[in-house]
Tab-separated table of C-alpha atoms in Angstrom:
chain	number	residue	atom	x	y	z
A	1	UNK	CA	111.072	93.202	104.544
A	2	UNK	CA	111.817	93.616	100.843
A	3	UNK	CA	109.882	96.635	99.564
A	4	UNK	CA	107.657	96.631	96.482
A	5	UNK	CA	105.860	99.244	94.396
A	6	UNK	CA	103.622	99.058	91.315
A	7	UNK	CA	103.052	101.298	88.337
A	8	UNK	CA	99.976	100.813	86.141
A	9	UNK	CA	98.951	102.391	82.856
A	10	UNK	CA	95.268	102.852	81.957
A	11	UNK	CA	93.366	103.783	78.808
A	12	UNK	CA	90.647	106.436	78.648
A	13	UNK	CA	87.767	105.343	76.442
A	14	UNK	CA	84.305	106.356	75.348
A	15	UNK	CA	81.920	104.122	77.394
A	16	UNK	CA	79.824	103.271	74.304
A	17	UNK	CA	82.270	102.901	71.448
A	18	UNK	CA	85.307	101.896	73.515
A	19	UNK	CA	87.401	104.273	71.376
A	20	UNK	CA	90.283	106.078	73.063
A	21	UNK	CA	89.612	109.659	74.090
A	22	UNK	CA	92.387	112.282	74.646
A	23	UNK	CA	91.253	113.588	78.031
A	24	UNK	CA	94.207	112.599	80.260
A	25	UNK	CA	94.925	116.112	81.479
A	26	UNK	CA	91.288	116.741	82.394
A	27	UNK	CA	90.918	113.456	84.179
A	28	UNK	CA	94.164	113.785	86.095
A	29	UNK	CA	93.196	117.285	87.220
A	30	UNK	CA	89.710	116.145	88.289
A	31	UNK	CA	91.174	113.290	90.328
A	32	UNK	CA	93.224	115.704	92.398
A	33	UNK	CA	95.997	113.207	93.032
A	34	UNK	CA	99.414	114.800	92.884
A	35	UNK	CA	100.749	117.698	90.818
A	36	UNK	CA	101.202	117.214	87.087
A	37	UNK	CA	104.906	117.976	87.097
A	38	UNK	CA	105.837	115.501	89.859
A	39	UNK	CA	106.467	111.821	89.245
A	40	UNK	CA	104.178	110.913	92.131
A	41	UNK	CA	100.928	109.044	92.195
A	42	UNK	CA	99.430	110.118	88.886
A	43	UNK	CA	101.725	110.734	85.959
A	44	UNK	CA	101.440	111.782	82.340
A	45	UNK	CA	101.966	109.194	79.640
A	46	UNK	CA	103.097	109.288	76.048
A	47	UNK	CA	99.619	109.689	74.548
A	48	UNK	CA	96.753	111.811	75.833
A	49	UNK	CA	94.398	108.822	76.115
A	50	UNK	CA	96.605	107.199	78.723
A	51	UNK	CA	97.269	107.790	82.442
A	52	UNK	CA	99.893	106.162	84.637
A	53	UNK	CA	99.707	105.689	88.365
A	54	UNK	CA	102.379	104.693	90.876
A	55	UNK	CA	101.890	103.351	94.355
A	56	UNK	CA	104.105	104.489	97.211
A	57	UNK	CA	106.794	102.153	98.429
A	58	UNK	CA	104.961	99.262	100.138
A	59	UNK	CA	105.979	96.601	102.654
A	60	UNK	CA	103.128	94.132	102.109
A	61	UNK	CA	100.619	93.172	99.453
A	62	UNK	CA	97.647	94.605	101.359
A	63	UNK	CA	99.253	98.032	100.998
A	64	UNK	CA	99.742	97.461	97.258
A	65	UNK	CA	96.136	96.412	96.776
A	66	UNK	CA	94.798	99.299	98.870
A	67	UNK	CA	96.704	101.901	96.900
A	68	UNK	CA	95.781	100.414	93.519
A	69	UNK	CA	92.107	100.346	94.413
A	70	UNK	CA	92.242	103.900	95.737
A	71	UNK	CA	93.940	105.150	92.582
A	72	UNK	CA	91.663	103.250	90.232
A	73	UNK	CA	88.538	104.474	91.973
A	74	UNK	CA	89.713	108.104	92.108
A	75	UNK	CA	90.574	108.081	88.405
A	76	UNK	CA	87.369	106.184	87.590
A	77	UNK	CA	85.261	108.830	89.255
A	78	UNK	CA	87.225	111.628	87.565
A	79	UNK	CA	86.870	109.956	84.178
A	80	UNK	CA	83.071	109.664	84.611
A	81	UNK	CA	82.914	113.389	85.388
A	82	UNK	CA	84.585	113.994	82.030
A	83	UNK	CA	82.317	111.639	80.079
A	84	UNK	CA	84.810	108.803	79.669
A	85	UNK	CA	85.994	105.745	81.578
A	86	UNK	CA	89.322	104.214	82.597
A	87	UNK	CA	90.007	100.684	81.469
A	88	UNK	CA	92.905	98.429	82.377
A	89	UNK	CA	93.600	96.704	79.064
A	90	UNK	CA	96.972	96.035	77.508
A	91	UNK	CA	95.962	97.435	74.099
A	92	UNK	CA	93.233	99.755	72.844
A	93	UNK	CA	90.787	97.274	71.303
A	94	UNK	CA	89.553	99.943	68.910
A	95	UNK	CA	91.226	102.964	67.410
A	96	UNK	CA	89.999	106.002	65.512
A	97	UNK	CA	91.432	107.059	62.180
A	98	UNK	CA	92.791	110.220	63.817
A	99	UNK	CA	95.881	109.542	65.966
A	100	UNK	CA	95.662	110.318	69.661
A	101	UNK	CA	97.653	113.506	70.434
A	102	UNK	CA	101.050	113.165	72.048
A	103	UNK	CA	101.458	114.664	75.543
A	104	UNK	CA	103.250	118.009	75.249
A	105	UNK	CA	106.538	117.072	76.920
A	106	UNK	CA	109.903	117.518	75.196
A	107	UNK	CA	110.834	113.844	75.586
A	108	UNK	CA	107.587	112.595	74.067
A	109	UNK	CA	107.695	115.090	71.227
A	110	UNK	CA	111.231	113.964	70.419
A	111	UNK	CA	110.081	110.343	70.326
A	112	UNK	CA	107.328	111.255	67.886
A	113	UNK	CA	109.850	112.941	65.674
A	114	UNK	CA	112.146	109.880	65.806
A	115	UNK	CA	109.500	107.195	65.271
A	116	UNK	CA	106.101	108.712	64.327
A	117	UNK	CA	104.329	105.530	63.421
A	118	UNK	CA	105.499	103.646	66.502
A	119	UNK	CA	104.346	106.497	68.712
A	120	UNK	CA	100.978	106.688	66.969
A	121	UNK	CA	100.473	102.970	67.685
A	122	UNK	CA	101.715	103.102	71.267
A	123	UNK	CA	98.237	102.707	72.731
A	124	UNK	CA	99.512	99.961	74.976
A	125	UNK	CA	99.424	99.664	78.729
A	126	UNK	CA	101.649	97.679	81.052
A	127	UNK	CA	102.260	97.172	84.744
A	128	UNK	CA	105.699	97.563	86.271
A	129	UNK	CA	106.760	96.042	89.598
A	130	UNK	CA	109.656	97.654	91.446
A	131	UNK	CA	111.377	95.523	94.064
A	132	UNK	CA	113.985	96.940	96.446
A	133	UNK	CA	117.563	95.685	95.954
A	134	UNK	CA	120.672	96.546	97.971
A	135	UNK	CA	122.827	97.932	95.111
A	136	UNK	CA	123.142	97.921	91.286
A	137	UNK	CA	125.600	95.043	91.179
A	138	UNK	CA	123.203	92.834	93.109
A	139	UNK	CA	120.354	93.970	90.881
A	140	UNK	CA	122.203	92.774	87.780
A	141	UNK	CA	122.926	89.397	89.398
A	142	UNK	CA	119.255	89.041	90.334
A	143	UNK	CA	118.115	89.996	86.866
A	144	UNK	CA	120.345	87.313	85.396
A	145	UNK	CA	118.704	84.733	87.642
A	146	UNK	CA	115.065	85.692	86.961
A	147	UNK	CA	115.236	86.435	83.211
A	148	UNK	CA	114.386	82.817	82.119
A	149	UNK	CA	111.025	83.153	83.935
A	150	UNK	CA	109.912	86.412	82.307
A	151	UNK	CA	108.060	84.722	79.371
A	152	UNK	CA	105.950	82.817	81.920
A	153	UNK	CA	104.864	86.172	83.393
A	154	UNK	CA	104.028	87.374	79.881
A	155	UNK	CA	101.759	84.361	79.349
A	156	UNK	CA	100.069	84.703	82.756
A	157	UNK	CA	99.431	88.429	82.397
A	158	UNK	CA	98.138	88.399	78.779
A	159	UNK	CA	95.425	91.104	78.508
A	160	UNK	CA	95.695	92.454	74.969
A	161	UNK	CA	94.191	90.199	72.293
A	162	UNK	CA	92.358	92.898	70.372
A	163	UNK	CA	93.588	95.643	68.033
A	164	UNK	CA	91.772	97.756	65.476
A	165	UNK	CA	88.514	95.956	66.260
A	166	UNK	CA	89.683	92.427	65.541
A	167	UNK	CA	91.331	89.527	67.329
A	168	UNK	CA	95.042	89.564	66.614
A	169	UNK	CA	95.471	85.857	67.347
A	170	UNK	CA	97.890	86.889	70.132
A	171	UNK	CA	97.045	86.853	73.813
A	172	UNK	CA	99.427	89.751	74.411
A	173	UNK	CA	99.599	91.937	71.341
A	174	UNK	CA	101.150	94.633	73.559
A	175	UNK	CA	104.242	92.480	73.833
A	176	UNK	CA	104.563	92.452	70.056
A	177	UNK	CA	104.054	96.189	69.729
A	178	UNK	CA	106.529	97.028	72.437
A	179	UNK	CA	109.061	94.679	70.910
A	180	UNK	CA	109.486	96.977	67.888
A	181	UNK	CA	111.589	99.518	69.829
A	182	UNK	CA	115.336	99.194	69.398
A	183	UNK	CA	116.100	98.129	73.006
A	184	UNK	CA	113.220	95.937	74.128
A	185	UNK	CA	112.183	92.399	74.848
A	186	UNK	CA	113.872	90.057	77.356
A	187	UNK	CA	117.075	91.525	78.871
A	188	UNK	CA	120.424	90.060	77.894
A	189	UNK	CA	122.625	88.241	80.411
A	190	UNK	CA	125.399	90.395	81.856
A	191	UNK	CA	128.816	89.426	83.174
A	192	UNK	CA	128.335	91.993	85.996
A	193	UNK	CA	127.578	95.633	86.703
A	194	UNK	CA	130.557	96.867	84.689
A	195	UNK	CA	129.425	94.869	81.658
A	196	UNK	CA	125.880	96.193	82.131
A	197	UNK	CA	126.926	99.857	82.376
A	198	UNK	CA	129.370	99.585	79.481
A	199	UNK	CA	126.775	98.145	77.115
A	200	UNK	CA	124.273	100.831	78.052
A	201	UNK	CA	126.860	103.518	77.446
A	202	UNK	CA	127.462	102.031	73.991
A	203	UNK	CA	123.754	102.253	73.196
A	204	UNK	CA	123.648	105.895	74.351
A	205	UNK	CA	126.818	106.896	72.537
A	206	UNK	CA	125.600	105.286	69.303
A	207	UNK	CA	122.414	107.390	69.297
A	208	UNK	CA	120.250	104.261	69.081
A	209	UNK	CA	118.463	105.574	72.184
A	210	UNK	CA	118.251	109.119	73.448
A	211	UNK	CA	118.214	108.298	77.173
A	212	UNK	CA	118.054	105.396	79.562
A	213	UNK	CA	114.292	105.741	79.688
A	214	UNK	CA	114.259	104.136	76.219
A	215	UNK	CA	115.731	100.932	77.576
A	216	UNK	CA	112.572	98.931	77.330
A	217	UNK	CA	113.874	95.565	78.429
A	218	UNK	CA	111.291	93.497	80.266
A	219	UNK	CA	113.445	93.841	83.380
A	220	UNK	CA	115.850	96.650	84.056
A	221	UNK	CA	117.597	98.595	86.776
A	222	UNK	CA	115.614	101.675	87.748
A	223	UNK	CA	117.280	105.036	87.144
A	224	UNK	CA	115.284	106.748	89.859
A	225	UNK	CA	114.915	104.217	92.661
A	226	UNK	CA	117.089	101.510	94.316
A	227	UNK	CA	114.960	98.824	92.661
A	228	UNK	CA	114.876	96.179	89.993
A	229	UNK	CA	111.922	96.908	87.711
A	230	UNK	CA	110.069	94.019	86.059
A	231	UNK	CA	107.903	95.388	83.261
A	232	UNK	CA	106.955	92.453	81.053
A	233	UNK	CA	103.304	92.213	82.199
A	234	UNK	CA	100.277	93.649	80.484
A	235	UNK	CA	98.298	95.916	82.817
A	236	UNK	CA	95.872	93.702	84.699
A	237	UNK	CA	92.123	93.935	84.356
A	238	UNK	CA	91.563	93.548	88.105
A	239	UNK	CA	93.545	95.160	90.904
A	240	UNK	CA	93.788	91.910	92.879
A	241	UNK	CA	95.450	90.166	89.933
A	242	UNK	CA	97.992	92.991	89.788
A	243	UNK	CA	98.631	92.324	93.489
A	244	UNK	CA	99.271	88.663	92.618
A	245	UNK	CA	101.978	89.671	90.146
A	246	UNK	CA	103.516	92.064	92.672
A	247	UNK	CA	103.759	89.133	95.068
A	248	UNK	CA	105.251	86.786	92.471
A	249	UNK	CA	107.815	89.285	91.273
A	250	UNK	CA	108.881	90.169	94.795
A	251	UNK	CA	109.226	86.475	95.594
A	252	UNK	CA	111.322	85.922	92.451
A	253	UNK	CA	113.640	88.711	93.543
A	254	UNK	CA	113.726	87.590	97.157
A	255	UNK	CA	114.585	84.056	96.151
A	256	UNK	CA	117.316	85.254	93.814
A	257	UNK	CA	118.735	87.557	96.495
A	258	UNK	CA	119.047	84.676	98.948
A	259	UNK	CA	120.651	82.540	96.268
A	260	UNK	CA	123.236	85.256	95.724
A	261	UNK	CA	123.861	85.631	99.425
A	262	UNK	CA	124.456	81.903	99.896
A	263	UNK	CA	126.572	81.551	96.794
A	264	UNK	CA	124.148	79.154	95.088
A	265	UNK	CA	125.157	78.466	91.471
A	266	UNK	CA	123.185	80.453	88.878
A	267	UNK	CA	120.660	78.609	86.705
A	268	UNK	CA	121.887	77.188	83.377
A	269	UNK	CA	122.460	79.876	80.826
A	270	UNK	CA	119.346	80.646	78.781
A	271	UNK	CA	120.416	81.448	75.213
A	272	UNK	CA	118.937	84.689	73.813
A	273	UNK	CA	117.248	82.940	70.885
A	274	UNK	CA	115.528	80.515	73.274
A	275	UNK	CA	114.340	83.355	75.476
A	276	UNK	CA	113.050	85.339	72.474
A	277	UNK	CA	111.180	82.289	71.188
A	278	UNK	CA	109.655	81.612	74.623
A	279	UNK	CA	108.607	85.258	74.856
A	280	UNK	CA	106.961	85.187	71.410
A	281	UNK	CA	105.233	81.906	72.197
A	282	UNK	CA	103.944	83.254	75.520
A	283	UNK	CA	102.612	86.400	73.837
A	284	UNK	CA	100.956	84.311	71.142
A	285	UNK	CA	99.182	81.772	73.308
A	286	UNK	CA	98.990	83.047	76.869
A	287	UNK	CA	97.866	80.100	78.980
A	288	UNK	CA	95.600	78.609	76.273
A	289	UNK	CA	98.205	76.251	74.863
A	290	UNK	CA	101.483	74.687	75.842
A	291	UNK	CA	104.019	76.953	77.480
A	292	UNK	CA	107.787	76.909	77.228
A	293	UNK	CA	109.592	76.422	80.508
A	294	UNK	CA	112.983	78.049	81.304
A	295	UNK	CA	114.810	75.000	79.915
A	296	UNK	CA	113.097	75.345	76.553
A	297	UNK	CA	110.668	72.455	76.909
A	298	UNK	CA	107.017	72.861	75.928
A	299	UNK	CA	104.723	71.690	78.690
A	300	UNK	CA	101.172	72.177	79.856
A	301	UNK	CA	100.704	75.736	81.097
A	302	UNK	CA	99.504	74.587	84.522
A	303	UNK	CA	102.649	72.527	84.977
A	304	UNK	CA	104.875	75.467	84.123
A	305	UNK	CA	103.006	77.677	86.589
A	306	UNK	CA	103.568	75.012	89.275
A	307	UNK	CA	107.279	75.051	88.422
A	308	UNK	CA	107.274	78.841	88.811
A	309	UNK	CA	105.573	78.655	92.225
A	310	UNK	CA	107.994	75.951	93.334
A	311	UNK	CA	110.943	78.076	92.252
A	312	UNK	CA	109.786	81.120	94.214
A	313	UNK	CA	108.492	79.233	97.259
A	314	UNK	CA	111.373	80.438	99.475
A	315	UNK	CA	110.600	84.015	98.597
A	316	UNK	CA	106.864	83.613	99.117
A	317	UNK	CA	107.477	82.113	102.566
A	318	UNK	CA	109.883	84.885	103.455
A	319	UNK	CA	107.398	87.626	102.510
A	320	UNK	CA	104.397	85.834	103.934
A	321	UNK	CA	102.591	85.922	100.574
A	322	UNK	CA	102.379	82.180	99.813
A	323	UNK	CA	98.702	81.632	100.610
A	324	UNK	CA	97.404	84.751	98.856
A	325	UNK	CA	99.515	84.343	95.742
A	326	UNK	CA	98.818	80.631	95.404
A	327	UNK	CA	95.090	81.214	95.701
A	328	UNK	CA	95.120	83.908	92.995
A	329	UNK	CA	97.215	81.717	90.692
A	330	UNK	CA	94.642	78.936	91.061
A	331	UNK	CA	91.907	81.387	90.162
A	332	UNK	CA	93.833	82.451	87.112
A	333	UNK	CA	94.110	78.830	85.947
A	334	UNK	CA	90.367	78.369	86.432
A	335	UNK	CA	89.171	81.608	84.822
A	336	UNK	CA	91.830	82.040	82.172
A	337	UNK	CA	93.767	85.194	81.444
A	338	UNK	CA	92.143	88.601	80.911
A	339	UNK	CA	92.796	88.015	77.198
A	340	UNK	CA	90.511	84.960	77.357
A	341	UNK	CA	87.875	87.065	79.153
A	342	UNK	CA	88.046	89.818	76.588
A	343	UNK	CA	87.548	87.317	73.744
A	344	UNK	CA	84.594	85.678	75.484
A	345	UNK	CA	82.931	89.023	76.135
A	346	UNK	CA	83.318	90.175	72.549
A	347	UNK	CA	82.087	86.877	71.153
A	348	UNK	CA	79.049	86.733	73.439
A	349	UNK	CA	77.898	90.342	73.446
A	350	UNK	CA	79.933	92.454	71.008
A	351	UNK	CA	81.329	95.886	71.798
A	352	UNK	CA	78.809	96.585	74.579
A	353	UNK	CA	79.760	93.472	76.497
A	354	UNK	CA	83.460	94.116	76.019
A	355	UNK	CA	83.125	97.719	77.226
A	356	UNK	CA	81.136	96.562	80.234
A	357	UNK	CA	83.773	93.957	81.154
A	358	UNK	CA	86.692	96.415	80.851
A	359	UNK	CA	84.952	99.243	82.689
A	360	UNK	CA	83.466	97.209	85.558
A	361	UNK	CA	86.436	94.972	86.257
A	362	UNK	CA	88.940	97.872	86.265
A	363	UNK	CA	87.349	99.377	89.350
A	364	UNK	CA	86.046	96.138	90.900
A	365	UNK	CA	86.945	95.663	94.589
């Protein structure tokens, strides 16, 4: 079975004002989940109003869901003890005039020195899905095959419409904010592992990035695990929706792996300008408008999601996830994205309704 793991980033907020609060160290300590210095279940993040969690390596989606709920509930309880709440939103909907302190780690402090305004505005939270791959060369080949579908995942996962107390007009403002870093957005296509490694060495030697951790492509080879990491999604409001994306991403990778093994021809080349445009369009509209398919055609969002499910059907059957993932995709089409839900809550009940939505859904079973 192809393994999968999920990382999620959460925001700590005041339960009344929904403003970020810099209590990450206190909440992490109160949760009692893993030592601070180890990259285990609960990890430090760039800013002190954020916490990141990581599931163990999982074989099935039930494991993923169980770990995410356990971690969310543990942190939720710890946050309440410290007078705040955890919320799974892609951006902080409100910000104070005083920047949130940077976590006191050498790497984060160096980033603040290099790009102070970008760091101050990095109150954004994503989810990252790691899927096991046999070797780096295969991971590059798989990444080439799945990259045209990444904008569709951006649209489906949109959960960050609000910033500084107003609607940005984008379903995923996090995608726009993250795209300001020098090496970000959709990954390029590579001729192979040697091409991949050579281009990364050039970036490092140039000083454009300080380390490979600053390669913020929406899909990348993991430095620490034998995985391909897909990181284009906003963090999901509900844990079961995060499970859906874990299933989809694993199926994408599984389908691409089998295509590589059987020597199936790769999909038509997706030009970088087309992929960038599709990514921007997905971040702008989510599923509320037309969506660009991997061939560059604008179609109804539901039709593009059906195309995605059809393309990963072999992987879903292989992993046994077809029924669960299909059911959750149908729910997404009926309810809309979390960005749609945030907008509705704010319009109907103001800050109080928005805070209630974010707080309750983050720890919902």
